[in-house]
mmCIF file of C-alpha atoms in Angstrom:
data_model
loop_
_atom_site.group_PDB
_atom_site.id
_atom_site.type_symbol
_atom_site.label_atom_id
_atom_site.label_comp_id
_atom_site.label_asym_id
_atom_site.label_seq_id
_atom_site.Cartn_x
_atom_site.Cartn_y
_atom_site.Cartn_z
ATOM 1 C CA MET A 1 0.313 -0.408 0.164
ATOM 2 C CA ALA A 2 1.262 3.398 -0.465
ATOM 3 C CA VAL A 3 0.141 7.309 0.147
ATOM 4 C CA ASN A 4 -0.058 10.373 -1.381
ATOM 5 C CA GLY A 5 2.480 9.082 -3.510
ATOM 6 C CA GLN A 6 5.048 7.611 -1.530
ATOM 7 C CA LYS A 7 6.647 4.770 -1.209
ATOM 8 C CA PRO A 8 4.928 1.992 -0.756
ATOM 9 C CA VAL A 9 5.217 0.292 2.599
ATOM 10 C CA TYR A 10 4.485 -4.211 2.412
ATOM 11 C CA GLU A 11 3.712 -5.151 6.103
ATOM 12 C CA SER A 12 1.087 -9.025 6.899
ATOM 13 C CA THR A 13 -1.748 -8.523 8.156
ATOM 14 C CA GLY A 14 -2.207 -11.691 10.287
ATOM 15 C CA THR A 15 -5.299 -12.579 8.028
ATOM 16 C CA THR A 16 -6.458 -15.070 4.845
ATOM 17 C CA ASP A 17 -10.144 -13.336 5.451
ATOM 18 C CA ARG A 18 -10.262 -11.466 2.800
ATOM 19 C CA GLN A 19 -11.810 -8.548 4.248
ATOM 20 C CA GLN A 20 -10.771 -7.836 7.183
ATOM 21 C CA ALA A 21 -6.837 -7.698 5.267
ATOM 22 C CA LYS A 22 -9.165 -4.862 3.799
ATOM 23 C CA GLU A 23 -10.237 -3.164 6.790
ATOM 24 C CA TYR A 24 -6.226 -3.715 7.749
ATOM 25 C CA GLU A 25 -5.075 -1.948 4.492
ATOM 26 C CA ALA A 26 -7.783 1.064 5.690
ATOM 27 C CA LYS A 27 -7.023 0.968 8.840
ATOM 28 C CA ARG A 28 -2.450 1.276 8.209
ATOM 29 C CA LEU A 29 -3.651 3.819 5.844
ATOM 30 C CA ASN A 30 -4.686 6.269 8.072
ATOM 31 C CA GLU A 31 -2.528 5.883 10.308
ATOM 32 C CA ILE A 32 0.546 6.669 8.092
ATOM 33 C CA TRP A 33 -1.356 9.392 6.661
ATOM 34 C CA GLU A 34 -0.946 10.825 10.852
ATOM 35 C CA GLN A 35 2.240 10.096 10.705
ATOM 36 C CA SER A 36 3.823 12.593 7.859
ATOM 37 C CA ARG A 37 0.472 14.822 7.618
ATOM 38 C CA LEU A 38 -0.186 14.980 11.258
ATOM 39 C CA GLY A 39 2.379 14.490 12.897
ATOM 40 C CA ILE A 40 1.545 12.087 15.247
ATOM 41 C CA LYS A 41 4.071 9.296 15.916
ATOM 42 C CA PRO A 42 3.550 6.276 14.994
ATOM 43 C CA LYS A 43 1.573 3.424 17.028
ATOM 44 C CA TYR A 44 3.889 0.330 17.723
ATOM 45 C CA LEU A 45 3.224 -2.955 18.753
ATOM 46 C CA TRP A 46 3.919 -4.749 22.003
ATOM 47 C CA GLU A 47 5.746 -7.492 19.812
ATOM 48 C CA GLU A 48 8.075 -5.099 18.401
ATOM 49 C CA ALA A 49 8.898 -3.787 21.940
ATOM 50 C CA VAL A 50 9.920 -6.875 22.322
ATOM 51 C CA VAL A 51 12.100 -7.511 19.740
ATOM 52 C CA LYS A 52 14.305 -4.161 20.276
ATOM 53 C CA TYR A 53 14.085 -5.155 24.402
ATOM 54 C CA ILE A 54 15.522 -8.287 23.431
ATOM 55 C CA ASP A 55 18.274 -7.362 20.553
ATOM 56 C CA GLU A 56 19.554 -4.528 23.115
ATOM 57 C CA THR A 57 19.723 -6.704 26.633
ATOM 58 C CA SER A 58 20.892 -10.458 25.131
ATOM 59 C CA HIS A 59 24.065 -9.162 27.142
ATOM 60 C CA SER A 60 21.754 -9.302 30.761
ATOM 61 C CA LYS A 61 22.431 -12.353 33.497
ATOM 62 C CA SER A 62 18.684 -13.158 32.932
ATOM 63 C CA HIS A 63 18.651 -12.498 29.451
ATOM 64 C CA SER A 64 17.207 -16.195 29.988
ATOM 65 C CA THR A 65 14.367 -16.472 31.719
ATOM 66 C CA ASP A 66 13.490 -13.314 30.242
ATOM 67 C CA LEU A 67 13.067 -14.626 27.545
ATOM 68 C CA THR A 68 10.712 -17.745 29.691
ATOM 69 C CA PHE A 69 8.698 -13.984 30.832
ATOM 70 C CA PHE A 70 7.747 -12.458 27.385
ATOM 71 C CA ARG A 71 6.642 -16.043 25.870
ATOM 72 C CA TRP A 72 4.097 -16.512 28.571
ATOM 73 C CA LEU A 73 2.998 -12.487 28.479
ATOM 74 C CA SER A 74 2.772 -12.867 24.750
ATOM 75 C CA LYS A 75 -0.712 -14.547 24.772
ATOM 76 C CA TYR A 76 -2.595 -11.545 26.198
ATOM 77 C CA LEU A 77 -0.408 -8.867 25.382
ATOM 78 C CA ASP A 78 1.203 -9.602 21.418
ATOM 79 C CA GLY A 79 -0.903 -7.797 19.435
ATOM 80 C CA VAL A 80 -1.731 -4.864 21.550
ATOM 81 C CA TYR A 81 -0.134 -1.228 20.795
ATOM 82 C CA LEU A 82 1.586 0.225 23.952
ATOM 83 C CA ASN A 83 -0.319 2.935 23.667
ATOM 84 C CA ASP A 84 -3.280 0.801 24.749
ATOM 85 C CA ILE A 85 -1.418 -1.080 27.624
ATOM 86 C CA ASN A 86 -3.620 0.253 31.053
ATOM 87 C CA ARG A 87 -3.615 -0.518 33.716
ATOM 88 C CA ALA A 88 -7.189 -2.812 34.116
ATOM 89 C CA LEU A 89 -5.414 -4.621 31.166
ATOM 90 C CA LEU A 90 -1.789 -5.295 33.503
ATOM 91 C CA ASP A 91 -4.509 -5.957 36.613
ATOM 92 C CA ARG A 92 -5.883 -8.439 34.558
ATOM 93 C CA ILE A 93 -2.818 -10.207 33.164
ATOM 94 C CA THR A 94 -2.162 -10.474 37.126
ATOM 95 C CA SER A 95 -4.974 -11.960 38.038
ATOM 96 C CA ILE A 96 -4.791 -14.917 35.342
ATOM 97 C CA ARG A 97 -1.277 -15.308 36.593
ATOM 98 C CA LYS A 98 -1.738 -15.977 39.769
ATOM 99 C CA LYS A 99 -4.285 -18.161 40.068
ATOM 100 C CA GLU A 100 -2.129 -20.043 36.646
ATOM 101 C CA GLY A 101 -1.036 -22.807 37.972
ATOM 102 C CA ASN A 102 -1.031 -20.676 41.506
ATOM 103 C CA VAL A 103 2.303 -19.265 41.388
ATOM 104 C CA SER A 104 3.547 -16.582 44.711
ATOM 105 C CA ASN A 105 2.845 -12.838 44.305
ATOM 106 C CA GLY A 106 7.389 -12.711 44.258
ATOM 107 C CA THR A 107 6.820 -15.005 40.763
ATOM 108 C CA VAL A 108 4.114 -12.619 39.238
ATOM 109 C CA ASN A 109 5.464 -9.382 40.252
ATOM 110 C CA ARG A 110 8.717 -10.504 37.993
ATOM 111 C CA TYR A 111 5.998 -11.048 35.098
ATOM 112 C CA MET A 112 5.236 -7.586 35.835
ATOM 113 C CA GLN A 113 8.864 -5.968 36.182
ATOM 114 C CA ILE A 114 9.753 -7.039 32.561
ATOM 115 C CA VAL A 115 6.756 -5.664 31.454
ATOM 116 C CA SER A 116 7.656 -2.573 33.244
ATOM 117 C CA ARG A 117 10.845 -2.516 32.271
ATOM 118 C CA VAL A 118 9.817 -2.451 28.495
ATOM 119 C CA LEU A 119 7.264 0.577 28.763
ATOM 120 C CA ARG A 120 10.129 2.730 30.372
ATOM 121 C CA ARG A 121 12.402 1.944 27.432
ATOM 122 C CA ALA A 122 9.504 2.484 25.407
ATOM 123 C CA ALA A 123 8.798 5.925 26.794
ATOM 124 C CA LEU A 124 12.425 6.728 27.712
ATOM 125 C CA ASP A 125 14.759 5.309 25.467
ATOM 126 C CA TRP A 126 13.113 5.087 22.222
ATOM 127 C CA GLU A 127 10.756 8.112 22.630
ATOM 128 C CA TRP A 128 8.168 5.545 21.397
ATOM 129 C CA ILE A 129 5.223 6.910 23.568
ATOM 130 C CA ASP A 130 4.087 9.157 25.213
ATOM 131 C CA LYS A 131 4.114 7.746 29.019
ATOM 132 C CA THR A 132 4.406 4.685 30.448
ATOM 133 C CA VAL A 133 1.594 3.245 32.596
ATOM 134 C CA LYS A 134 2.254 1.740 36.257
ATOM 135 C CA VAL A 135 2.670 -1.553 37.035
ATOM 136 C CA ARG A 136 0.681 -2.612 40.339
ATOM 137 C CA SER A 137 3.009 -5.178 42.519
ATOM 138 C CA LEU A 138 1.498 -7.628 44.762
ATOM 139 C CA PRO A 139 2.273 -7.671 48.429
ATOM 140 C CA GLU A 140 5.377 -9.461 49.549
ATOM 141 C CA PRO A 141 6.443 -11.729 52.293
ATOM 142 C CA LYS A 142 9.817 -9.451 54.169
ATOM 143 C CA ILE A 143 12.966 -10.920 53.601
ATOM 144 C CA ARG A 144 14.065 -14.377 54.972
ATOM 145 C CA ILE A 145 16.868 -15.061 56.862
ATOM 146 C CA ARG A 146 17.014 -18.033 58.823
ATOM 147 C CA PHE A 147 20.394 -19.351 60.728
ATOM 148 C CA LEU A 148 21.878 -21.901 63.132
ATOM 149 C CA THR A 149 22.691 -20.836 66.371
ATOM 150 C CA SER A 150 25.909 -22.436 66.993
ATOM 151 C CA GLU A 151 24.615 -25.751 69.656
ATOM 152 C CA GLU A 152 22.142 -26.157 66.179
ATOM 153 C CA ALA A 153 25.216 -26.609 64.141
ATOM 154 C CA ALA A 154 27.108 -28.691 66.301
ATOM 155 C CA ARG A 155 23.312 -31.280 67.099
ATOM 156 C CA LEU A 156 23.419 -30.849 62.898
ATOM 157 C CA ILE A 157 26.808 -31.879 62.253
ATOM 158 C CA ASN A 158 26.641 -34.646 65.029
ATOM 159 C CA GLU A 159 23.793 -36.275 62.378
ATOM 160 C CA LEU A 160 25.416 -35.698 59.647
ATOM 161 C CA PRO A 161 26.853 -39.051 57.456
ATOM 162 C CA PRO A 162 30.927 -38.341 56.990
ATOM 163 C CA HIS A 163 30.758 -36.631 53.061
ATOM 164 C CA LEU A 164 27.745 -34.483 53.632
ATOM 165 C CA GLU A 165 29.292 -33.202 56.938
ATOM 166 C CA ALA A 166 32.739 -31.411 54.732
ATOM 167 C CA MET A 167 30.210 -30.252 53.186
ATOM 168 C CA VAL A 168 28.458 -28.549 55.228
ATOM 169 C CA ARG A 169 31.785 -27.896 57.632
ATOM 170 C CA PHE A 170 33.225 -26.120 54.556
ATOM 171 C CA SER A 171 29.868 -23.893 53.686
ATOM 172 C CA LEU A 172 29.485 -22.506 57.024
ATOM 173 C CA ALA A 173 33.209 -21.915 56.890
ATOM 174 C CA THR A 174 33.258 -19.972 53.594
ATOM 175 C CA GLY A 175 29.329 -18.811 53.303
ATOM 176 C CA LEU A 176 30.009 -19.699 49.022
ATOM 177 C CA ARG A 177 26.819 -21.707 47.748
ATOM 178 C CA LYS A 178 25.561 -25.160 46.870
ATOM 179 C CA SER A 179 26.192 -25.092 43.030
ATOM 180 C CA ASN A 180 30.294 -23.609 43.891
ATOM 181 C CA VAL A 181 30.336 -26.302 46.293
ATOM 182 C CA THR A 182 29.035 -29.579 44.259
ATOM 183 C CA LYS A 183 31.323 -27.985 41.951
ATOM 184 C CA LEU A 184 34.307 -27.551 43.370
ATOM 185 C CA MET A 185 37.321 -29.081 41.888
ATOM 186 C CA TRP A 186 41.463 -28.799 43.265
ATOM 187 C CA SER A 187 42.146 -26.562 40.177
ATOM 188 C CA GLN A 188 40.107 -23.711 42.042
ATOM 189 C CA VAL A 189 41.921 -24.901 45.261
ATOM 190 C CA ASN A 190 46.045 -23.286 46.812
ATOM 191 C CA LEU A 191 46.542 -25.433 50.047
ATOM 192 C CA GLN A 192 49.621 -23.891 50.013
ATOM 193 C CA ASP A 193 47.941 -19.744 50.328
ATOM 194 C CA ARG A 194 45.523 -20.725 51.728
ATOM 195 C CA ARG A 195 42.801 -19.604 49.385
ATOM 196 C CA ALA A 196 39.698 -20.874 46.573
ATOM 197 C CA TRP A 197 38.468 -18.821 43.335
ATOM 198 C CA ILE A 198 35.377 -19.833 41.821
ATOM 199 C CA PRO A 199 35.415 -18.535 38.241
ATOM 200 C CA ALA A 200 32.825 -15.562 36.924
ATOM 201 C CA ASP A 201 30.917 -18.192 34.847
ATOM 202 C CA GLN A 202 30.182 -20.343 37.988
ATOM 203 C CA ALA A 203 29.188 -17.412 39.815
ATOM 204 C CA LYS A 204 25.500 -16.328 39.971
ATOM 205 C CA GLY A 205 27.034 -12.089 39.838
ATOM 206 C CA LYS A 206 29.084 -13.489 37.023
ATOM 207 C CA ARG A 207 32.855 -11.749 38.352
ATOM 208 C CA ALA A 208 35.001 -14.630 39.483
ATOM 209 C CA ILE A 209 35.251 -14.594 43.691
ATOM 210 C CA PRO A 210 38.482 -15.301 45.382
ATOM 211 C CA VAL A 211 37.199 -16.904 48.387
ATOM 212 C CA PRO A 212 40.599 -16.459 52.000
ATOM 213 C CA LEU A 213 40.415 -19.617 53.289
ATOM 214 C CA SER A 214 40.246 -19.826 57.336
ATOM 215 C CA SER A 215 41.630 -22.509 59.074
ATOM 216 C CA GLU A 216 38.851 -24.692 59.127
ATOM 217 C CA ALA A 217 37.753 -24.674 55.664
ATOM 218 C CA VAL A 218 40.977 -25.671 54.734
ATOM 219 C CA GLU A 219 41.065 -28.711 57.463
ATOM 220 C CA VAL A 220 38.074 -29.779 56.129
ATOM 221 C CA LEU A 221 39.928 -29.820 52.452
ATOM 222 C CA ARG A 222 43.436 -31.727 53.549
ATOM 223 C CA LYS A 223 40.834 -34.464 54.689
ATOM 224 C CA GLU A 224 39.350 -34.470 51.825
ATOM 225 C CA LEU A 225 42.372 -34.665 49.163
ATOM 226 C CA PHE A 226 43.988 -38.327 47.434
ATOM 227 C CA LYS A 227 39.986 -38.966 47.169
ATOM 228 C CA HIS A 228 39.038 -37.816 43.548
ATOM 229 C CA PRO A 229 41.566 -36.411 40.396
ATOM 230 C CA THR A 230 39.707 -33.353 39.729
ATOM 231 C CA HIS A 231 36.973 -33.029 41.921
ATOM 232 C CA VAL A 232 37.165 -32.019 45.870
ATOM 233 C CA PHE A 233 33.299 -33.289 47.755
ATOM 234 C CA THR A 234 32.873 -37.024 46.743
ATOM 235 C CA PHE A 235 30.358 -39.998 47.183
ATOM 236 C CA ARG A 236 31.346 -43.852 46.543
ATOM 237 C CA GLY A 237 34.503 -42.223 44.731
ATOM 238 C CA LYS A 238 32.353 -40.245 42.351
ATOM 239 C CA PRO A 239 31.450 -36.030 42.265
ATOM 240 C CA ILE A 240 28.737 -35.451 45.005
ATOM 241 C CA THR A 241 25.623 -32.826 42.391
ATOM 242 C CA GLN A 242 22.762 -33.676 44.780
ATOM 243 C CA VAL A 243 22.747 -32.644 48.536
ATOM 244 C CA ASN A 244 19.343 -32.467 49.509
ATOM 245 C CA THR A 245 19.527 -35.642 49.574
ATOM 246 C CA LYS A 246 17.048 -38.355 52.034
ATOM 247 C CA ALA A 247 19.956 -38.443 54.456
ATOM 248 C CA TRP A 248 20.326 -34.274 54.518
ATOM 249 C CA HIS A 249 16.274 -34.173 56.095
ATOM 250 C CA ALA A 250 16.868 -37.275 58.079
ATOM 251 C CA ALA A 251 19.481 -34.999 60.027
ATOM 252 C CA LEU A 252 17.464 -32.160 59.871
ATOM 253 C CA LYS A 253 14.665 -34.064 61.568
ATOM 254 C CA ARG A 254 17.714 -36.346 63.941
ATOM 255 C CA ALA A 255 18.570 -33.135 65.019
ATOM 256 C CA GLY A 256 15.317 -31.368 65.727
ATOM 257 C CA ILE A 257 16.373 -28.344 62.879
ATOM 258 C CA VAL A 258 13.003 -27.499 61.478
ATOM 259 C CA ASP A 259 12.328 -24.635 58.122
ATOM 260 C CA PHE A 260 15.696 -24.843 57.101
ATOM 261 C CA ARG A 261 17.639 -25.074 53.809
ATOM 262 C CA TRP A 262 20.723 -25.484 52.041
ATOM 263 C CA HIS A 263 21.476 -21.817 51.796
ATOM 264 C CA ASP A 264 20.494 -20.976 54.585
ATOM 265 C CA LEU A 265 23.898 -22.527 55.740
ATOM 266 C CA ARG A 266 24.665 -18.940 53.767
ATOM 267 C CA HIS A 267 22.989 -17.011 56.324
ATOM 268 C CA THR A 268 24.604 -18.859 58.862
ATOM 269 C CA TRP A 269 28.037 -18.199 57.147
ATOM 270 C CA ALA A 270 26.576 -14.631 56.919
ATOM 271 C CA SER A 271 24.765 -13.907 60.073
ATOM 272 C CA TRP A 272 27.967 -15.467 62.672
ATOM 273 C CA HIS A 273 30.616 -13.161 60.603
ATOM 274 C CA VAL A 274 27.939 -10.134 61.316
ATOM 275 C CA GLN A 275 26.867 -11.297 65.541
ATOM 276 C CA ASN A 276 31.621 -11.414 65.228
ATOM 277 C CA GLY A 277 32.078 -7.541 64.466
ATOM 278 C CA THR A 278 33.331 -8.398 60.277
ATOM 279 C CA PRO A 279 31.470 -4.925 59.217
ATOM 280 C CA ILE A 280 29.353 -4.931 56.291
ATOM 281 C CA TYR A 281 31.634 -3.365 53.238
ATOM 282 C CA VAL A 282 33.673 -6.887 54.329
ATOM 283 C CA LEU A 283 31.437 -9.121 54.796
ATOM 284 C CA LYS A 284 29.981 -7.971 50.976
ATOM 285 C CA GLU A 285 33.471 -9.259 49.223
ATOM 286 C CA LEU A 286 33.951 -12.231 51.004
ATOM 287 C CA GLY A 287 30.515 -13.692 49.946
ATOM 288 C CA GLY A 288 30.724 -12.163 46.571
ATOM 289 C CA TRP A 289 28.099 -9.925 46.181
ATOM 290 C CA ALA A 290 27.126 -7.086 43.616
ATOM 291 C CA ASP A 291 25.919 -4.625 45.622
ATOM 292 C CA MET A 292 25.064 -4.022 49.196
ATOM 293 C CA GLU A 293 21.532 -4.121 49.395
ATOM 294 C CA MET A 294 21.613 -8.370 49.751
ATOM 295 C CA VAL A 295 24.199 -8.373 52.486
ATOM 296 C CA GLN A 296 22.189 -5.069 54.625
ATOM 297 C CA LYS A 297 20.126 -7.752 55.691
ATOM 298 C CA TYR A 298 21.639 -9.250 58.065
ATOM 299 C CA ALA A 299 23.504 -5.415 59.474
ATOM 300 C CA HIS A 300 20.408 -5.349 62.283
ATOM 301 C CA LEU A 301 22.353 -8.933 63.730
ATOM 302 C CA SER A 302 25.521 -6.803 64.919
ATOM 303 C CA PRO A 303 24.226 -5.175 67.962
ATOM 304 C CA GLY A 304 27.356 -3.615 68.723
ATOM 305 C CA HIS A 305 27.589 -1.882 64.742
ATOM 306 C CA LEU A 306 25.736 1.519 65.025
ATOM 307 C CA SER A 307 26.705 1.902 68.647
ATOM 308 C CA GLN A 308 30.033 2.209 68.069
ATOM 309 C CA HIS A 309 29.474 6.460 66.822
ATOM 310 C CA VAL A 310 26.303 7.150 69.428
ATOM 311 C CA GLU A 311 28.329 8.936 71.481
ATOM 312 C CA ASN A 312 29.808 11.035 68.297
ATOM 313 C CA VAL A 313 27.768 13.758 69.073
ATOM 314 C CA SER A 314 27.719 13.665 72.752
ATOM 315 C CA GLY A 315 28.936 16.020 74.753
ATOM 316 C CA ILE A 316 28.406 18.837 72.175
ATOM 317 C CA ILE A 317 25.974 20.781 73.246
ATOM 318 C CA ASP A 318 27.444 20.598 77.078
ATOM 319 C CA SER A 319 31.106 22.324 75.673
ATOM 320 C CA GLU A 320 28.811 24.541 74.341
ATOM 321 C CA VAL A 321 27.455 26.241 77.312
ATOM 322 C CA LYS A 322 30.143 25.298 79.369
ATOM 323 C CA GLU A 323 32.366 28.182 77.042
ATOM 324 C CA GLU A 324 29.245 30.807 77.152
ATOM 325 C CA LEU A 325 29.318 30.282 80.771
ATOM 326 C CA VAL A 326 33.040 30.734 81.283
ATOM 327 C CA THR A 327 32.899 34.033 78.469
ATOM 328 C CA ASN A 328 30.165 35.965 80.109
ATOM 329 C CA TRP A 329 31.507 35.072 83.601
ATOM 330 C CA LEU A 330 35.122 37.133 82.669
ATOM 331 C CA ARG A 331 33.001 39.782 81.208
ATOM 332 C CA SER A 332 31.480 40.036 84.211
ATOM 333 C CA GLY A 333 34.487 40.453 85.872
ATOM 334 C CA GLN A 334 36.333 43.462 83.937
#
């Protein structure tokens, strides 16, 4: 189709029905005329924005997850112009996602957040739309921090089989994530210098993590020497790939520990550090977190992390009052 002698535009109508195709053509001709003669912005479809967004964020570590979100959202947003995406439509999609599969509020929010990011880019970066609709978030529970006391940790370790005991001790000494412990290889360990490292492709933040080893961590590793040529932690001569086993859950039950997951060993390590005076900024580096926000959730566990500073303003007023009294006294005696 062409408008006023301009270069023809070729695009699919998305239908084989002749009447529907003619209606679509008439609608598009009118839109193109408005754009060229009246200066009205062209309209863009949701899927056009998705293609552009995916292209611009292909390097992102959340890329594969984003694609999963977009595939589900396409059922409800493909064919919809960005200008027509409003609060009512998004609320309806939120309700559908909530009911479908009985997912958590947090999961639903992740889907709607990707919609929000696309719309913000369309408005602020690409100037495809004049404004973006605010996306509602469902309430989420507060961040869960479950950690063991030293007594609980001792009870658990006493109930674990040797191969899991070694991994738990090492996790509590280093704070490494489950996958970093199960995949740990001797090529990543230097016992002489008491250090290990997690390569970038195995790190959650996609940057290498240096791991200084405490005396307890070194002791655990030395006991594992010569059991396997490549992998550190093994069971019956084979590398361990799964820790969420019957043996793990049975040990938790015998130790009387409830509501505890393997990842909570990392929470325990971080909590113990803060409780024993490790500064938050140091903990961030030890744990390989990308930003302070993730570490700040442990700050309240340190009873002295603020109290050491509260006296910094004490006495200021009194010293000024005393100085004023002395000045007045000297003046009165002249």
